[in-house]
Amino acid sequence: MDKKIDLKNLPKDAFSFVNREGVIHDKKFETKPIGYFKDVWLRFCKNKSSVVAAIIILILILYAIFVPIFCETNYSRALTDTMYLNYTKLPPRISKLGITGNSKVTMNSARYLTYKAMAEETGMDPIVEIYRADYEDATASKKSRFYDVELDNYYKMGMLYLTLTPAQFEAIQAWQDETGIQVIYPAITDSKQTDANIWYEADKKGTPKLDQDGNFVSLYRSTTPEDTTYHSLRIPADDDPDAPLAYARVTGTADAKSYVVRVSKYNYFQFRYGFEPEFVFGTNGKGQDIFTRLAAGARFSFMLAICISIINLFIGSVYGAIEGYYGGAVDMVMERISDVISGIPFIVTATLFQLHLANKVGVVPALLFAFVLTGWIGMASRVRMQFYRFKGQEYILAARTQGASDLRLMFKHIFPNSLGTLITGSVLVIPGVIFSESSLTYLGIINLESSTMTSVGSMLANGRGYLSTDPYIIFFPALFIALLEISFNLFGNGLRDAFNPSLRGVE
């Protein structure tokens, strides 16, 4: 048994000074106090997946904002310029990254000869490489011969006829002399000529003919280099319409004269826009640049979703605050109203609004009304729940005893405490709206496609017809939607945890 200690007669050596050097003072805090939002930021940054998702969302937003601005000229032309319409369904091409946009195809001998004739005339050979040449296919006609080749989809576009004013014609000639790039090629005057790509004699099916030596048979009497280059552009006189070599056909009157010319699509593109045709995401079925059009569509979808989120946040906050603060009969009546409105199917609302309201106010306002009609109910429910949670707290009772009004108690003391939940809910509304709009557009319930406007959903709807032949047309809008939905889901989870008051100060 331990010996009892006499507390009244403790020896002096049982004590020691804590600080022998001086008087003990309160020490200054080495760290700065952490506020609410800083604490939220620190906890959000610890969630790595949410940070990565936030970076992806930021990249998508910047892409939607700045690409249409910096590519405004090209985007506008891509919507209205007929030149782009001749560059339809071109695959992505980025020369600096080695993405050529070429494809491996099997073609018959007629198409092979056409491409070779194009190459001989322009010097741009669409056939990059031949894997298998001049063979028969047991499943095809015995008269047909086939070639397996790698095809340059940008060179194969070939030629087209354009009607130009005298000023446009002179501008092209001046550009040709300045750059040394030939745009205008001899126009075919033979009445049998139907394909602008073939400047050689062809049979009834349009296949170029070969002579005994295997050379193409020219339609021109004179084919010396001086006669077939742009340095000797000639326009036939009115009294000599059957000139064998002509670069343009004159149409119209003397006061309103026009020139019909045959131009290389590839080189004419360089003349019009100052750069060689190269589309990062390719072109769609209308010849529009997917890269700039997707950015413009994404910008519209973001703006629509953000507007709807703000409107729903405002309506839901006011409605839910009144419900949660007053409770009782007020809450019961308002909840029944919410139940009735929430029972209306959204797809039915959107369809009816598009059928009856869109003709009066437009497609976009009608769609906005459809989203707002029932979209605020979820936000009101969150606010109501938070008001029931906080209105009985001690600090609310203390503020009421000091004479605080109902509006002050609602929006000064209770509402800020529910801010975290509301921010999270508002952010998650954005991907939901974009996905719903895309679904409605994809199903054909709404149509946001026009010469000056588009959306991600419209691009998905337009690309589904090319899924088996040109999948890249729908791939990039689908990839945008997938990244957006996944990123917002992870980002929303991170926000929810960061704004959770019970986790404040938790390491």
Coordinates of C-alpha atoms in Angstrom, one line a residue:
M1 CA 0.0 0.0 0.0
D2 CA 1.4 3.4 -1.0
K3 CA 2.5 5.8 1.7
K4 CA 0.1 8.7 2.2
I5 CA 1.4 12.1 1.1
D6 CA 1.1 15.0 3.5
L7 CA -0.2 17.8 1.3
K8 CA 0.2 20.4 4.0
N9 CA 3.9 19.8 4.5
L10 CA 5.3 19.3 1.1
P11 CA 9.0 19.8 0.8
K12 CA 10.3 22.7 -1.4
D13 CA 12.2 20.3 -3.7
A14 CA 8.9 18.9 -4.8
F15 CA 8.3 22.1 -6.8
S16 CA 10.0 23.6 -9.8
F17 CA 9.6 27.0 -11.6
V18 CA 8.0 26.7 -15.0
N19 CA 9.6 29.9 -16.2
R20 CA 12.7 31.2 -14.3
E21 CA 13.5 34.0 -16.8
G22 CA 10.6 36.3 -16.3
V23 CA 6.9 36.9 -16.1
I24 CA 4.6 34.7 -18.2
H25 CA 2.6 36.6 -20.8
D26 CA -0.1 35.5 -23.2
K27 CA 1.4 34.4 -26.5
K28 CA 0.3 35.9 -29.8
F29 CA -1.4 33.5 -32.2
E30 CA 1.0 32.5 -35.0
T31 CA -1.8 31.9 -37.5
K32 CA -4.4 34.2 -38.9
P33 CA -8.1 33.5 -38.2
I34 CA -9.9 31.6 -40.9
G35 CA -13.2 32.9 -42.2
Y36 CA -16.1 30.9 -43.4
F37 CA -15.4 31.1 -47.2
K38 CA -11.7 30.6 -46.7
D39 CA -12.4 27.5 -44.7
V40 CA -14.8 26.3 -47.5
W41 CA -12.0 26.9 -50.1
L42 CA -9.4 25.0 -48.1
R43 CA -11.7 22.0 -47.6
F44 CA -12.7 22.1 -51.3
C45 CA -9.0 22.1 -52.4
K46 CA -8.5 18.9 -50.4
N47 CA -10.9 17.0 -52.7
K48 CA -8.7 16.3 -55.7
S49 CA -11.4 14.9 -57.9
S50 CA -13.5 18.1 -57.4
V51 CA -10.5 20.3 -58.2
V52 CA -9.9 18.4 -61.4
A53 CA -13.6 18.7 -62.3
A54 CA -13.5 22.4 -61.6
I55 CA -10.5 22.8 -63.9
I56 CA -12.3 20.9 -66.7
I57 CA -15.5 23.0 -66.2
L58 CA -13.4 26.2 -66.4
I59 CA -11.7 25.0 -69.6
L60 CA -15.1 24.3 -71.2
I61 CA -16.5 27.7 -70.1
L62 CA -13.4 29.5 -71.5
Y63 CA -13.7 27.5 -74.7
A64 CA -17.4 28.6 -75.0
I65 CA -16.6 32.2 -74.3
F66 CA -13.4 32.9 -76.3
V67 CA -13.5 30.6 -79.4
P68 CA -16.5 32.4 -81.0
I69 CA -14.8 35.7 -80.2
F70 CA -11.4 35.0 -81.7
C71 CA -12.9 32.9 -84.5
E72 CA -15.9 35.3 -85.1
T73 CA -15.1 35.9 -88.7
N74 CA -14.7 32.2 -89.6
Y75 CA -17.7 31.3 -87.5
S76 CA -19.9 33.8 -89.3
R77 CA -18.7 32.6 -92.6
A78 CA -19.2 29.0 -91.6
L79 CA -22.9 29.8 -91.0
T80 CA -23.6 31.7 -94.2
D81 CA -20.8 31.3 -96.8
T82 CA -21.5 29.0 -99.7
M83 CA -17.8 28.1 -99.9
Y84 CA -18.1 26.2 -96.6
L85 CA -21.0 24.3 -98.0
N86 CA -18.7 22.7 -100.5
Y87 CA -16.5 21.4 -97.7
T88 CA -19.0 19.1 -96.1
K89 CA -18.2 16.2 -93.8
L90 CA -14.5 16.7 -93.7
P91 CA -12.7 14.8 -90.8
P92 CA -10.6 16.6 -88.3
R93 CA -7.2 17.8 -89.6
I94 CA -4.3 19.3 -87.5
S95 CA -1.1 19.2 -89.6
K96 CA 1.1 20.2 -86.7
L97 CA 0.0 17.2 -84.7
G98 CA 0.2 14.8 -87.6
I99 CA -3.6 14.5 -87.9
T100 CA -4.1 14.5 -91.6
G101 CA -7.8 13.7 -92.0
N102 CA -7.0 11.0 -94.5
S103 CA -9.1 7.8 -94.8
K104 CA -8.6 4.4 -96.3
V105 CA -11.2 3.6 -98.9
T106 CA -12.0 1.2 -101.7
M107 CA -13.0 2.8 -105.0
N108 CA -13.8 1.6 -108.5
S109 CA -11.7 2.4 -111.6
A110 CA -13.9 5.3 -112.7
R111 CA -13.5 7.2 -109.4
Y112 CA -9.7 6.3 -109.4
L113 CA -9.3 7.8 -112.9
T114 CA -11.3 10.9 -111.9
Y115 CA -8.9 11.6 -109.0
K116 CA -5.9 11.0 -111.1
A117 CA -7.2 13.4 -113.7
M118 CA -7.7 16.0 -110.9
A119 CA -4.1 15.4 -109.8
E120 CA -2.7 15.9 -113.3
E121 CA -4.5 19.2 -113.8
T122 CA -4.0 20.8 -110.3
G123 CA -0.9 19.0 -109.0
M124 CA -2.8 18.1 -105.8
D125 CA -3.2 14.3 -105.8
P126 CA -6.1 13.1 -103.6
I127 CA -4.6 9.6 -103.6
V128 CA -1.9 9.6 -101.0
E129 CA -1.0 5.9 -101.2
I130 CA -2.2 2.8 -103.1
Y131 CA -2.4 -0.4 -101.0
R132 CA -3.9 -2.7 -103.7
A133 CA -4.4 -1.8 -107.3
D134 CA -6.6 -2.9 -110.2
Y135 CA -8.2 -6.0 -108.8
E136 CA -11.5 -7.7 -109.2
D137 CA -14.1 -8.2 -106.5
A138 CA -16.0 -11.5 -106.7
T139 CA -19.1 -9.9 -105.2
A140 CA -19.2 -7.0 -107.7
S141 CA -19.6 -6.7 -111.5
K142 CA -16.8 -8.4 -113.5
K143 CA -16.4 -5.2 -115.5
S144 CA -15.4 -3.2 -112.5
R145 CA -11.9 -2.9 -111.2
F146 CA -11.1 -1.7 -107.7
Y147 CA -8.3 0.1 -105.8
D148 CA -7.6 0.2 -102.1
V149 CA -6.1 3.6 -101.4
E150 CA -5.4 6.2 -98.7
L151 CA -7.4 9.3 -99.7
D152 CA -6.8 12.9 -98.8
N153 CA -10.3 14.1 -98.0
Y154 CA -9.3 17.8 -98.4
Y155 CA -7.8 17.5 -101.9
K156 CA -10.6 15.3 -103.2
M157 CA -13.1 18.2 -103.1
G158 CA -11.9 19.1 -106.5
M159 CA -13.5 21.9 -108.6
L160 CA -16.7 24.0 -108.7
Y161 CA -18.2 26.7 -110.9
L162 CA -18.7 30.2 -109.5
T163 CA -20.4 33.2 -110.9
L164 CA -18.2 36.3 -110.2
T165 CA -18.5 40.0 -110.8
P166 CA -15.8 41.7 -112.8
A167 CA -14.3 43.1 -109.6
Q168 CA -14.2 39.7 -107.9
F169 CA -12.6 38.2 -111.1
E170 CA -9.9 40.8 -111.1
A171 CA -9.3 40.4 -107.4
I172 CA -8.6 36.7 -107.9
Q173 CA -6.3 37.3 -110.8
A174 CA -4.3 39.8 -108.7
W175 CA -4.1 37.4 -105.8
Q176 CA -2.9 34.6 -108.1
D177 CA -0.1 36.8 -109.5
E178 CA 0.9 37.8 -106.0
T179 CA 1.0 34.4 -104.4
G180 CA 1.7 32.1 -107.4
I181 CA -1.2 29.9 -106.4
Q182 CA -3.6 29.1 -109.2
V183 CA -7.3 29.4 -108.4
I184 CA -9.1 29.7 -111.7
Y185 CA -8.7 26.9 -114.2
P186 CA -9.8 26.6 -117.8
A187 CA -13.6 26.4 -118.0
I188 CA -15.0 23.6 -120.0
T189 CA -17.1 24.9 -123.0
D190 CA -18.0 21.5 -124.4
S191 CA -21.7 20.8 -124.0
K192 CA -21.0 17.2 -123.0
Q193 CA -19.0 18.3 -119.9
T194 CA -21.1 17.9 -116.7
D195 CA -18.6 17.3 -113.9
A196 CA -16.4 20.3 -113.0
N197 CA -13.7 18.0 -111.7
I198 CA -13.0 16.4 -115.1
W199 CA -11.2 18.5 -117.7
Y200 CA -10.5 15.6 -119.9
E201 CA -12.6 13.8 -122.5
A202 CA -15.0 11.3 -120.7
D203 CA -17.4 8.6 -121.7
K204 CA -21.2 8.8 -121.2
K205 CA -20.8 7.7 -117.6
G206 CA -18.4 10.6 -116.9
T207 CA -15.3 8.4 -116.7
P208 CA -12.1 10.0 -118.1
K209 CA -10.8 8.4 -121.3
L210 CA -7.2 7.2 -121.8
D211 CA -5.4 7.0 -125.2
Q212 CA -3.3 4.1 -126.4
D213 CA -0.3 5.3 -124.3
G214 CA -2.4 5.5 -121.1
N215 CA -2.6 9.3 -121.1
F216 CA -5.7 11.3 -120.6
V217 CA -7.4 12.8 -123.7
S218 CA -7.6 16.5 -123.3
L219 CA -10.7 18.5 -124.3
Y220 CA -8.4 21.4 -125.4
R221 CA -6.8 21.8 -128.7
S222 CA -3.8 23.5 -127.1
T223 CA -2.5 22.3 -123.8
T224 CA 0.9 23.9 -123.5
P225 CA 1.8 25.2 -120.0
E226 CA 1.4 28.7 -121.2
D227 CA -2.2 28.1 -122.2
T228 CA -3.3 26.3 -119.0
T229 CA -1.9 28.5 -116.3
Y230 CA -3.4 31.6 -114.8
H231 CA -0.8 33.9 -116.3
S232 CA -2.7 33.8 -119.6
L233 CA -6.3 34.1 -118.4
R234 CA -8.5 34.5 -121.5
I235 CA -12.2 35.3 -121.8
P236 CA -13.8 34.3 -125.1
A237 CA -15.1 37.2 -127.2
D238 CA -18.8 37.5 -127.8
D239 CA -18.3 36.5 -131.4
D240 CA -16.2 33.4 -130.5
P241 CA -18.2 31.5 -127.9
D242 CA -16.6 28.2 -128.9
A243 CA -13.0 29.1 -128.1
P244 CA -11.1 25.9 -127.2
L245 CA -9.4 27.3 -124.1
A246 CA -11.3 29.8 -121.9
Y247 CA -11.0 30.7 -118.3
A248 CA -14.4 32.3 -118.0
R249 CA -17.8 32.5 -119.7
V250 CA -19.3 35.9 -120.0
T251 CA -23.0 36.2 -118.9
G252 CA -25.4 39.1 -118.4
T253 CA -25.6 42.4 -120.1
A254 CA -22.8 44.9 -120.7
D255 CA -23.9 46.9 -117.7
A256 CA -24.3 43.9 -115.4
K257 CA -21.7 41.5 -116.7
S258 CA -20.8 38.4 -114.8
Y259 CA -18.1 35.7 -115.3
V260 CA -18.7 32.0 -114.8
V261 CA -15.4 30.5 -113.8
R262 CA -14.1 27.1 -112.8
V263 CA -12.0 27.2 -109.6
S264 CA -10.1 24.8 -107.3
K265 CA -12.0 24.6 -104.0
Y266 CA -8.8 24.1 -102.1
N267 CA -7.1 27.2 -103.5
Y268 CA -10.2 29.3 -103.6
F269 CA -10.5 28.7 -99.9
Q270 CA -7.0 30.1 -99.4
F271 CA -8.0 33.2 -101.4
R272 CA -11.1 33.8 -99.4
Y273 CA -9.8 33.2 -95.9
G274 CA -6.1 33.6 -96.1
F275 CA -5.2 30.1 -94.8
E276 CA -5.3 26.5 -96.1
P277 CA -8.5 24.6 -95.1
E278 CA -7.9 22.8 -91.8
F279 CA -10.7 22.1 -89.4
V280 CA -9.7 21.0 -85.9
F281 CA -13.0 19.1 -85.3
G282 CA -13.9 18.7 -88.9
T283 CA -17.1 20.0 -90.7
N284 CA -20.7 18.8 -90.4
G285 CA -23.1 17.9 -93.1
K286 CA -23.7 21.6 -94.0
G287 CA -20.0 22.3 -94.3
Q288 CA -19.9 24.3 -91.0
D289 CA -16.8 24.2 -88.8
I290 CA -17.6 22.0 -85.8
F291 CA -14.9 23.6 -83.5
T292 CA -16.4 27.1 -83.7
R293 CA -20.0 26.0 -83.9
L294 CA -19.7 23.8 -80.9
A295 CA -18.2 26.7 -78.9
A296 CA -21.1 29.0 -80.0
G297 CA -23.6 26.3 -79.1
A298 CA -22.0 25.7 -75.7
R299 CA -22.0 29.4 -75.0
F300 CA -25.8 29.6 -75.7
S301 CA -26.4 26.5 -73.5
F302 CA -24.3 27.9 -70.7
M303 CA -26.2 31.3 -70.9
L304 CA -29.6 29.6 -70.9
A305 CA -28.7 27.3 -68.0
I306 CA -27.2 30.1 -65.9
C307 CA -30.3 32.4 -66.5
I308 CA -32.6 29.6 -65.5
S309 CA -30.5 28.8 -62.4
I310 CA -30.6 32.4 -61.2
I311 CA -34.3 32.8 -61.8
N312 CA -35.1 29.5 -60.0
L313 CA -32.8 30.5 -57.1
F314 CA -34.6 33.8 -56.7
I315 CA -38.2 32.4 -56.9
G316 CA -37.3 29.3 -54.8
S317 CA -35.5 31.3 -52.1
V318 CA -38.4 33.8 -51.6
Y319 CA -41.1 31.0 -51.8
G320 CA -39.2 28.6 -49.5
A321 CA -38.3 31.3 -47.0
I322 CA -41.9 32.3 -46.5
E323 CA -42.9 28.6 -46.1
G324 CA -40.2 27.8 -43.6
Y325 CA -40.3 30.9 -41.5
Y326 CA -44.1 31.2 -41.0
G327 CA -45.0 27.5 -41.1
G328 CA -48.4 26.4 -40.0
A329 CA -51.3 27.1 -42.4
V330 CA -49.2 29.3 -44.6
D331 CA -46.7 26.4 -45.1
M332 CA -49.5 23.9 -45.7
V333 CA -51.3 26.0 -48.4
M334 CA -48.0 26.9 -50.2
E335 CA -46.9 23.2 -50.1
R336 CA -50.1 22.1 -51.7
I337 CA -49.6 24.6 -54.5
S338 CA -46.0 23.3 -55.0
D339 CA -47.3 19.7 -55.1
V340 CA -49.8 20.6 -57.9
I341 CA -47.2 22.4 -60.0
S342 CA -44.6 19.6 -59.5
G343 CA -47.1 17.0 -60.7
I344 CA -47.0 18.5 -64.2
P345 CA -44.6 16.5 -66.4
F346 CA -41.8 18.7 -67.7
I347 CA -41.7 17.1 -71.1
V348 CA -45.4 17.8 -71.5
T349 CA -45.0 21.4 -70.4
A350 CA -42.1 21.9 -72.8
T351 CA -44.0 20.4 -75.7
L352 CA -47.1 22.5 -75.1
F353 CA -45.1 25.7 -74.8
Q354 CA -43.3 25.0 -78.0
L355 CA -46.6 24.3 -79.8
H356 CA -48.6 27.3 -78.6
L357 CA -46.2 29.8 -77.0
A358 CA -43.2 29.7 -79.2
N359 CA -45.1 31.2 -82.1
K360 CA -45.8 34.3 -80.1
V361 CA -42.7 34.9 -78.0
G362 CA -40.1 32.7 -79.7
V363 CA -38.5 29.3 -79.1
V364 CA -36.0 30.4 -76.5
P365 CA -38.4 32.3 -74.2
A366 CA -40.9 29.4 -74.5
L367 CA -38.2 27.0 -73.4
L368 CA -37.2 29.4 -70.6
F369 CA -40.8 29.5 -69.3
A370 CA -41.0 25.7 -69.4
F371 CA -37.8 25.3 -67.2
V372 CA -38.9 28.0 -64.8
L373 CA -42.5 26.8 -64.4
T374 CA -41.4 23.8 -62.2
G375 CA -37.7 24.3 -61.8
W376 CA -37.9 26.5 -58.7
I377 CA -39.8 23.9 -56.6
G378 CA -36.6 21.9 -55.7
M379 CA -34.9 25.1 -54.6
A380 CA -37.9 26.2 -52.6
S381 CA -37.9 22.8 -50.8
R382 CA -34.2 23.2 -49.8
V383 CA -34.7 26.7 -48.5
R384 CA -37.8 25.6 -46.6
M385 CA -35.9 22.8 -44.9
Q386 CA -33.0 25.1 -43.9
F387 CA -35.4 27.7 -42.4
Y388 CA -37.1 25.0 -40.3
R389 CA -33.6 24.0 -39.2
F390 CA -32.4 27.4 -38.1
K391 CA -35.4 29.5 -37.1
G392 CA -35.5 28.0 -33.6
Q393 CA -31.8 28.6 -32.8
E394 CA -30.8 30.8 -29.9
Y395 CA -29.3 33.5 -32.0
I396 CA -32.6 33.9 -33.8
L397 CA -34.5 34.2 -30.5
A398 CA -31.9 36.8 -29.3
A399 CA -32.3 38.8 -32.5
R400 CA -36.1 38.7 -32.2
T401 CA -36.0 39.9 -28.6
Q402 CA -33.9 42.9 -29.7
G403 CA -36.7 43.9 -32.1
A404 CA -35.5 42.5 -35.4
S405 CA -38.2 42.4 -38.1
D406 CA -39.3 39.3 -39.9
L407 CA -37.5 40.3 -43.1
R408 CA -34.3 40.9 -41.2
L409 CA -34.6 37.6 -39.4
M410 CA -35.3 35.8 -42.7
F411 CA -32.7 37.2 -45.0
K412 CA -30.1 38.6 -42.6
H413 CA -29.8 35.8 -40.0
I414 CA -31.3 32.6 -41.4
F415 CA -30.8 32.8 -45.1
P416 CA -27.0 33.2 -45.0
N417 CA -26.7 30.0 -43.0
S418 CA -28.4 28.0 -45.8
L419 CA -26.2 29.6 -48.5
G420 CA -24.0 26.6 -48.9
T421 CA -26.9 24.3 -49.7
L422 CA -28.3 26.8 -52.1
I423 CA -25.1 27.4 -54.0
T424 CA -24.6 23.7 -54.4
G425 CA -28.1 23.3 -55.7
S426 CA -27.8 26.2 -58.1
V427 CA -24.6 25.0 -59.6
L428 CA -26.0 21.5 -60.2
V429 CA -29.0 23.1 -62.0
I430 CA -26.7 24.1 -64.8
P431 CA -25.8 20.7 -66.1
G432 CA -29.3 19.5 -65.6
V433 CA -30.7 22.2 -67.8
I434 CA -28.1 21.6 -70.5
F435 CA -28.8 17.9 -70.5
S436 CA -32.6 18.4 -70.6
E437 CA -32.3 20.9 -73.4
S438 CA -30.1 18.4 -75.3
S439 CA -32.6 15.7 -74.8
L440 CA -35.5 17.8 -76.0
T441 CA -33.6 18.9 -79.0
Y442 CA -32.4 15.4 -79.8
L443 CA -36.0 14.1 -79.6
G444 CA -37.1 16.8 -82.0
I445 CA -39.5 18.5 -79.4
I446 CA -37.7 21.8 -79.8
N447 CA -35.5 23.2 -82.6
L448 CA -32.8 25.7 -81.8
E449 CA -31.0 25.3 -85.1
S450 CA -30.8 28.3 -87.3
S451 CA -28.3 30.3 -89.4
T452 CA -27.3 32.4 -86.4
M453 CA -27.9 30.1 -83.5
T454 CA -27.3 26.6 -82.3
S455 CA -27.0 24.5 -79.1
V456 CA -25.1 21.4 -78.1
G457 CA -28.4 19.5 -78.3
S458 CA -29.0 20.7 -81.8
M459 CA -25.6 19.5 -82.9
L460 CA -26.2 16.1 -81.4
A461 CA -29.6 15.9 -83.2
N462 CA -28.0 16.9 -86.5
G463 CA -25.1 14.4 -86.1
R464 CA -27.1 11.3 -85.4
G465 CA -27.7 10.8 -89.1
Y466 CA -23.9 10.5 -89.7
L467 CA -23.2 8.1 -86.8
S468 CA -22.3 5.2 -89.0
T469 CA -20.5 7.1 -91.8
D470 CA -19.0 10.2 -90.1
P471 CA -19.0 9.6 -86.3
Y472 CA -16.8 12.6 -85.5
I473 CA -19.8 14.9 -86.3
I474 CA -21.6 13.7 -83.3
F475 CA -18.6 12.6 -81.2
F476 CA -17.4 16.1 -80.2
P477 CA -20.8 17.4 -79.0
A478 CA -21.3 14.1 -77.2
L479 CA -17.9 14.4 -75.6
F480 CA -18.7 17.9 -74.5
I481 CA -21.9 16.8 -72.8
A482 CA -20.2 13.8 -71.1
L483 CA -17.3 15.9 -69.7
L484 CA -19.8 18.5 -68.6
E485 CA -22.1 16.1 -66.7
I486 CA -19.3 14.1 -65.1
S487 CA -17.4 17.2 -64.1
F488 CA -20.4 19.0 -62.6
N489 CA -21.3 15.9 -60.7
L490 CA -17.9 15.7 -59.0
F491 CA -17.7 19.5 -58.6
G492 CA -21.1 19.5 -56.9
N493 CA -20.0 16.8 -54.5
G494 CA -17.0 18.8 -53.5
L495 CA -19.0 21.9 -53.0
R496 CA -21.5 20.1 -50.9
D497 CA -18.8 18.8 -48.6
A498 CA -17.0 22.1 -48.5
F499 CA -20.1 24.1 -47.5
N500 CA -21.2 21.5 -44.9
P501 CA -21.1 23.4 -41.5
S502 CA -20.6 20.2 -39.5
L503 CA -17.2 19.7 -41.3
R504 CA -15.8 23.2 -40.6
G505 CA -12.5 22.9 -38.9
V506 CA -12.2 19.2 -39.5
E507 CA -8.8 18.1 -40.9

